mmCIF file of C-alpha atoms in Angstrom:
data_model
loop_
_atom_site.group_PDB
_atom_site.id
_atom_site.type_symbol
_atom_site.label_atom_id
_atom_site.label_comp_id
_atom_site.label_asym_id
_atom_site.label_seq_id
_atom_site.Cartn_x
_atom_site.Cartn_y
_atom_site.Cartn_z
ATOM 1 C CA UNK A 1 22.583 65.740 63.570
ATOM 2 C CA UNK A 2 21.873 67.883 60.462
ATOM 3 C CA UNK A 3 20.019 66.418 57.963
ATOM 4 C CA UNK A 4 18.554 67.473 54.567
ATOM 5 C CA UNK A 5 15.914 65.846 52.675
ATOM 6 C CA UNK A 6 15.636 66.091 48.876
ATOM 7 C CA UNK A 7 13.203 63.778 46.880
ATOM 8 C CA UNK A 8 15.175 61.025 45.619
ATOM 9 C CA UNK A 9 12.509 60.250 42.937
ATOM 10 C CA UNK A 10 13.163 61.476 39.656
ATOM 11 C CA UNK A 11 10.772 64.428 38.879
ATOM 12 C CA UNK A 12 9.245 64.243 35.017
ATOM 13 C CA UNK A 13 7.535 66.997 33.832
ATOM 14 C CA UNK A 14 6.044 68.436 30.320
ATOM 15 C CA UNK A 15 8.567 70.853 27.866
ATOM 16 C CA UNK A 16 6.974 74.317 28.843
ATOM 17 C CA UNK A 17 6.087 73.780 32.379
ATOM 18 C CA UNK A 18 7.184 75.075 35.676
ATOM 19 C CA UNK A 19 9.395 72.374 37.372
ATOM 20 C CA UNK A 20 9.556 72.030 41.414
ATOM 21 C CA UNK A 21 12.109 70.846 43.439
ATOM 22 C CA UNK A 22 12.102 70.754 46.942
ATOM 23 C CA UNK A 23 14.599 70.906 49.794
ATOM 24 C CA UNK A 24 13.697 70.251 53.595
ATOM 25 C CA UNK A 25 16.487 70.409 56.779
ATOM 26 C CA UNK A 26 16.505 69.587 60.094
ATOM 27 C CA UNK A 27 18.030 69.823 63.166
ATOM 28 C CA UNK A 28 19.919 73.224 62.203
ATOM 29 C CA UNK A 29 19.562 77.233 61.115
ATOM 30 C CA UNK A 30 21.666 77.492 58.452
ATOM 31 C CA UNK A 31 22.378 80.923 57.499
ATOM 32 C CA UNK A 32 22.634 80.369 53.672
ATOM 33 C CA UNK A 33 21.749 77.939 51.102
ATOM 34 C CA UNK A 34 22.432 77.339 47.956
ATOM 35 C CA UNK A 35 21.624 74.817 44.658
ATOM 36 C CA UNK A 36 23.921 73.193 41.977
ATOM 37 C CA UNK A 37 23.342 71.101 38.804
ATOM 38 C CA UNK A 38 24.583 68.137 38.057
ATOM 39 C CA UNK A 39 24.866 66.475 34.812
ATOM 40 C CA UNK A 40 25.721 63.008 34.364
ATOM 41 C CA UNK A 41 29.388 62.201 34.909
ATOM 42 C CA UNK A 42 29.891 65.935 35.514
ATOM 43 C CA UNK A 43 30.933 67.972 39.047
ATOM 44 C CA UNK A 44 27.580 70.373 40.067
ATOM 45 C CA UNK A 45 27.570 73.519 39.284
ATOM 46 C CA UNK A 46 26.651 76.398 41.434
ATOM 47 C CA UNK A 47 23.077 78.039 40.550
ATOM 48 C CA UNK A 48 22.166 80.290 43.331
ATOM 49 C CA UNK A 49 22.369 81.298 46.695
ATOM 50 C CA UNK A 50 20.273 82.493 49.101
ATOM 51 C CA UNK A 51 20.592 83.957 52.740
ATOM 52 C CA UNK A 52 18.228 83.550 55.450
ATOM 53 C CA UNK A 53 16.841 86.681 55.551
ATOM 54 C CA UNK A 54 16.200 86.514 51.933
ATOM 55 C CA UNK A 55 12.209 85.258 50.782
ATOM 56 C CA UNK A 56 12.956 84.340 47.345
ATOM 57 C CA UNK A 57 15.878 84.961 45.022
ATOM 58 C CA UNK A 58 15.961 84.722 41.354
ATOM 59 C CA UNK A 59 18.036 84.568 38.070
ATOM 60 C CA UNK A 60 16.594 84.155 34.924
ATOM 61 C CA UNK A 61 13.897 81.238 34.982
ATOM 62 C CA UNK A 62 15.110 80.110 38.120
ATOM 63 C CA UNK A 63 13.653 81.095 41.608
ATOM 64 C CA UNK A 64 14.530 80.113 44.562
ATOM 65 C CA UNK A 65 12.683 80.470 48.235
ATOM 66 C CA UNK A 66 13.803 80.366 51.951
ATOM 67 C CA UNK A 67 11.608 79.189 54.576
ATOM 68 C CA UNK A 68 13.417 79.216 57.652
ATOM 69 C CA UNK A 69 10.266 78.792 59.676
ATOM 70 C CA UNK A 70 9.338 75.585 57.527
ATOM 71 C CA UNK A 71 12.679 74.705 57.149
ATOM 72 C CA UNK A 72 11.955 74.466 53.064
ATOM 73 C CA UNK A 73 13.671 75.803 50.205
ATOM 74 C CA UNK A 74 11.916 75.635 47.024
ATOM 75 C CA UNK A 75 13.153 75.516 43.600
ATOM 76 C CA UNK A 76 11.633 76.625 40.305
ATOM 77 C CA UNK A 77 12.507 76.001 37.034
ATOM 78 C CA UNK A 78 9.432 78.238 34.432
ATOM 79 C CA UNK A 79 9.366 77.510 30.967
ATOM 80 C CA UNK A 80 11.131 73.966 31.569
ATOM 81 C CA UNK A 81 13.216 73.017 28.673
ATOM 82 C CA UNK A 82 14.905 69.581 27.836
ATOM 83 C CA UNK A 83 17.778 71.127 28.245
ATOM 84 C CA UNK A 84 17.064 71.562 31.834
ATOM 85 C CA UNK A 85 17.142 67.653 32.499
ATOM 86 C CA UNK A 86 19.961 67.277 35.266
ATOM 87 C CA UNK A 87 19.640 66.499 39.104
ATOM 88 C CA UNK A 88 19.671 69.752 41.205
ATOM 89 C CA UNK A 89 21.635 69.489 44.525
ATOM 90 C CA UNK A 90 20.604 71.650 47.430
ATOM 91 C CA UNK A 91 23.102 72.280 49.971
ATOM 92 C CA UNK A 92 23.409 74.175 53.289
ATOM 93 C CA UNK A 93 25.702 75.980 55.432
ATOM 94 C CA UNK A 94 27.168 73.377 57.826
ATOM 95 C CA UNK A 95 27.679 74.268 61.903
ATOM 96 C CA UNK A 96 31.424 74.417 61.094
ATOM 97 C CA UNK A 97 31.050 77.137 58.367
ATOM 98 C CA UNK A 98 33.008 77.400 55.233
ATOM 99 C CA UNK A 99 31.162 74.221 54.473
ATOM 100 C CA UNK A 100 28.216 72.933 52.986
ATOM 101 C CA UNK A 101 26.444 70.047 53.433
ATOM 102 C CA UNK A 102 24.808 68.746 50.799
ATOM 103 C CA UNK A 103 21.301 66.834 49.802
ATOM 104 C CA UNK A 104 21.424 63.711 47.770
ATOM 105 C CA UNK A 105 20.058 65.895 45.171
ATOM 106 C CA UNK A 106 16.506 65.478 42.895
ATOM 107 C CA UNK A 107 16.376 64.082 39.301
ATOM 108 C CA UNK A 108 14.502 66.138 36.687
ATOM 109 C CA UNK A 109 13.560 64.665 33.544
ATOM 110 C CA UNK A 110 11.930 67.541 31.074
ATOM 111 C CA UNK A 111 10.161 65.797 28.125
ATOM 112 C CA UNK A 112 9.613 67.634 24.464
ATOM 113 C CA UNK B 1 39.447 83.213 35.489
ATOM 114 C CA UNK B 2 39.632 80.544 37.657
ATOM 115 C CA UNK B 3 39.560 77.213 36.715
ATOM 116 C CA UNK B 4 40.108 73.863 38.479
ATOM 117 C CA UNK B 5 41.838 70.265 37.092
ATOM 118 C CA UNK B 6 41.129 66.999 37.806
ATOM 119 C CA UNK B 7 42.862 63.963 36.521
ATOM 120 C CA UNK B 8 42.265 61.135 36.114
ATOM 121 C CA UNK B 9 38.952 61.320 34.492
ATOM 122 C CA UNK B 10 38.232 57.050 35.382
ATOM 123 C CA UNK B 11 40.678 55.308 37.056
ATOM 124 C CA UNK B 12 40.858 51.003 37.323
ATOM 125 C CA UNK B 13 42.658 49.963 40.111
ATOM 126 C CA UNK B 14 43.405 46.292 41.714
ATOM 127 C CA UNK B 15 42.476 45.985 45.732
ATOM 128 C CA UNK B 16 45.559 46.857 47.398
ATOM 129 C CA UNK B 17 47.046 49.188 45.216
ATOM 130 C CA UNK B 18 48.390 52.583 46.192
ATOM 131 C CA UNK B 19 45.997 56.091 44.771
ATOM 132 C CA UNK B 20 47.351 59.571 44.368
ATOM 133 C CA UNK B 21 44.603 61.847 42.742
ATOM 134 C CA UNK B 22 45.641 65.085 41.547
ATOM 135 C CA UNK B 23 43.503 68.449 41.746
ATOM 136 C CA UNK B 24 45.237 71.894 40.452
ATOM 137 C CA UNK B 25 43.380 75.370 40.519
ATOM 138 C CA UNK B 26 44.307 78.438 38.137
ATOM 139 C CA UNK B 27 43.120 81.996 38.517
ATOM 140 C CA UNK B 28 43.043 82.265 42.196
ATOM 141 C CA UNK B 29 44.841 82.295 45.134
ATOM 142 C CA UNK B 30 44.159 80.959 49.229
ATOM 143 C CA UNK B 31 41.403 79.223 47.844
ATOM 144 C CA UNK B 32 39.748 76.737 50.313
ATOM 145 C CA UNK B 33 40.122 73.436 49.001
ATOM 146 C CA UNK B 34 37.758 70.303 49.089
ATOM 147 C CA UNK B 35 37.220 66.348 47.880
ATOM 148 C CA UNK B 36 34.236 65.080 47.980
ATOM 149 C CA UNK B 37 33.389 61.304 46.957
ATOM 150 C CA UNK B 38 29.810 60.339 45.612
ATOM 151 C CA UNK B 39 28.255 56.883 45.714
ATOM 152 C CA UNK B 40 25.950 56.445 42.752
ATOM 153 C CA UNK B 41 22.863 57.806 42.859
ATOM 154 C CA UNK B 42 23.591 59.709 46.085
ATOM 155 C CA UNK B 43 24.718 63.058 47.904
ATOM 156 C CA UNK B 44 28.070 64.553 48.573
ATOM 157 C CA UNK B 45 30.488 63.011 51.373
ATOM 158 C CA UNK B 46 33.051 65.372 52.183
ATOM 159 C CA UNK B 47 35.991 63.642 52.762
ATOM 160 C CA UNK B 48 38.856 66.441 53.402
ATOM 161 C CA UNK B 49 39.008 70.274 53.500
ATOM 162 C CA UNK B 50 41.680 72.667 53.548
ATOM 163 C CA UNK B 51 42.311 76.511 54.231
ATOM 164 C CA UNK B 52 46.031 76.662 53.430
ATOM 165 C CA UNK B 53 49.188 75.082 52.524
ATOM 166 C CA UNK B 54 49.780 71.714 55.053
ATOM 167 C CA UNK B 55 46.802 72.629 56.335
ATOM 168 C CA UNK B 56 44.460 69.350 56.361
ATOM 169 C CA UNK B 57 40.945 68.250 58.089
ATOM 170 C CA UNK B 58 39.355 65.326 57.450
ATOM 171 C CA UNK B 59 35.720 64.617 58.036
ATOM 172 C CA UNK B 60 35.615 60.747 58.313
ATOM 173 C CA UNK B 61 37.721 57.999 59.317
ATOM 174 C CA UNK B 62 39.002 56.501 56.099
ATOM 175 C CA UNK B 63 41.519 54.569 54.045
ATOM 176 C CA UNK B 64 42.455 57.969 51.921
ATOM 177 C CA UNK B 65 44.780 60.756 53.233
ATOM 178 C CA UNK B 66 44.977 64.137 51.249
ATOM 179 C CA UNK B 67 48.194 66.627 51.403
ATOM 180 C CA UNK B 68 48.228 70.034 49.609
ATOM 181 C CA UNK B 69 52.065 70.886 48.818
ATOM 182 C CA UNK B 70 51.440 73.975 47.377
ATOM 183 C CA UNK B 71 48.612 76.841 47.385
ATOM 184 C CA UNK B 72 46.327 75.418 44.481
ATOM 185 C CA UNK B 73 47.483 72.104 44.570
ATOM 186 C CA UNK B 74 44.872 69.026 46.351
ATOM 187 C CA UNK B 75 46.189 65.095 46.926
ATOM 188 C CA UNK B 76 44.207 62.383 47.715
ATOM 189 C CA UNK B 77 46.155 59.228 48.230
ATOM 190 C CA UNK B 78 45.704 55.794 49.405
ATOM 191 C CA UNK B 79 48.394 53.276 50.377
ATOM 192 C CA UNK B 80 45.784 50.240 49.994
ATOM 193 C CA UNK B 81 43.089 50.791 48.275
ATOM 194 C CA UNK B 82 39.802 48.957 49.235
ATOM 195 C CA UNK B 83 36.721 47.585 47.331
ATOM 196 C CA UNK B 84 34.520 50.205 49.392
ATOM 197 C CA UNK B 85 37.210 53.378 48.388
ATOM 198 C CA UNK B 86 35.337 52.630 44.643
ATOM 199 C CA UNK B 87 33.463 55.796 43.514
ATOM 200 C CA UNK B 88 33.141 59.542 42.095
ATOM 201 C CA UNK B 89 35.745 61.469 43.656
ATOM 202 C CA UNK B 90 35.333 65.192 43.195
ATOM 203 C CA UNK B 91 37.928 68.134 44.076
ATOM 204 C CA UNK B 92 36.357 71.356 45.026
ATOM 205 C CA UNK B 93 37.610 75.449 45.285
ATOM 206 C CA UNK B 94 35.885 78.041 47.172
ATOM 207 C CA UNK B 95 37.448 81.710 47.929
ATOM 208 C CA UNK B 96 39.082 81.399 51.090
ATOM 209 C CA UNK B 97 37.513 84.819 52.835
ATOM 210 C CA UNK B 98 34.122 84.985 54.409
ATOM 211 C CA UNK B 99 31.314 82.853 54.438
ATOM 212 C CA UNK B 100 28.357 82.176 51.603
ATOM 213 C CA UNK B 101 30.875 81.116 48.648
ATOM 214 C CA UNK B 102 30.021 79.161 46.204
ATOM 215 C CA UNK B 103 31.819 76.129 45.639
ATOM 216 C CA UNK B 104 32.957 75.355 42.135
ATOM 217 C CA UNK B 105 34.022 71.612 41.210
ATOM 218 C CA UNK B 106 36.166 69.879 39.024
ATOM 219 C CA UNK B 107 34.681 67.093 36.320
ATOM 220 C CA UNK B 108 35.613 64.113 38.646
ATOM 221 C CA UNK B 109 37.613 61.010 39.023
ATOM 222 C CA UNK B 110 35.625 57.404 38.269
ATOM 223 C CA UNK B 111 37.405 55.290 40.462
ATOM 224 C CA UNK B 112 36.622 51.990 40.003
ATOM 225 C CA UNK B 113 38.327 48.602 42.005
ATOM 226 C CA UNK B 114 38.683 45.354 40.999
#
């Protein structure tokens, strides 16, 4: 069955630095992917998206890559601000389309 | 623009007791339509989807039911609630045409039962 894997560990980082989330799948080729942010108590919010035959997409200080051979998406967050303190949801086409399927989403914790 | 409405924001309910939790979206029409519950700490469970009026798919075997009446209007109902139905229940809107869109949430429902 699909699966994606997101670390459930909360990520802490420095104010300033380049935060790193990471998203691995198996046991499907999704054609598209895409991250949300969650804050507490809050529904996610859609960030990016990214196709399969995209390498890396980005928007502002975000980037996001596509490794379908590794099965890995990365996401980066430069110049990390409090601010950006939320857990980050990665989520993936799912075999019956028009859905996603979703990770259970990393933690980051940006300290001033 | 399009926005979507969720309400209840928290919700305290006695075991056994029926649900009905309302979703509305503005600004759009045919969108697909989705609820989602979240245990804490944890992913996404789709629960229900829908691409049109009456039209209703459910994901997993469940105590909750969901209807959609009219074209931007989401139900999820219960006639019994359980202690394992507590949770974060979110409703969802995506354009209904193609693939690769976005999905854009409401603020949620806290359900909690005692």
């Amino acid at each position: 069955s699909q699966k994606i894997e997101q670390n459930s560990e909360a990520l802490n980082i420095q104010e300033g630095k380049t935060a790193t989330l990471t998203c691995n799948y198996t046991n499907y080729s999704p054609a598209y992917l895409q991250w949300y942010r969650q804050d507490p108590g809050r529904g996610p919010v859609f960030l990016l998206l990214i196709r399969e035959n995209e390498k890396e997409k980005r928007k502002e200080r975000l980037k996001v890559t596509f490794d379908t051979t590794l099965k890995q998406s990365l996401f980066h967050i430069t110049a990390s601000q409090p601010a950006d303190s939320a857990t980050y949801l990665c989520a993936l086409e799912s075999n019956a389309g028009n859905m996603l399927t979703f990770g259970g989403g990393t933690r980051l914790m940006v300290k001033p | 623009s399009q926005t979507i409405h969720q309400w209840p924001a928290t919700l305290v309910q006695p075991v056994g007791s029926p649900l009905s939790l309302e979703c509305t979206v503005e600004g759009t029409s045919n969108p697909n339509l989705y609820w989602y519950r979240q245990a804490a700490g944890r992913g996404l469970q789709l629960l229900f989807y829908s691409v049109g009026i009456g039209q209703i798919s459910s994901e997993v075997p469940q105590n909750l039911s969901a209807s959609r009446p009219q074209d931007r209007q989401f139900i999820l109902s219960s006639k019994k609630l359980l202690l394992s139905d507590s949770g974060f229940y979110l409703c969802a809107w995506s354009a209904g045409t193609g693939h690769n869109q976005p999905q854009h949430f409401g603020d949620g429902t806290r359900l909690s039962i005692l």
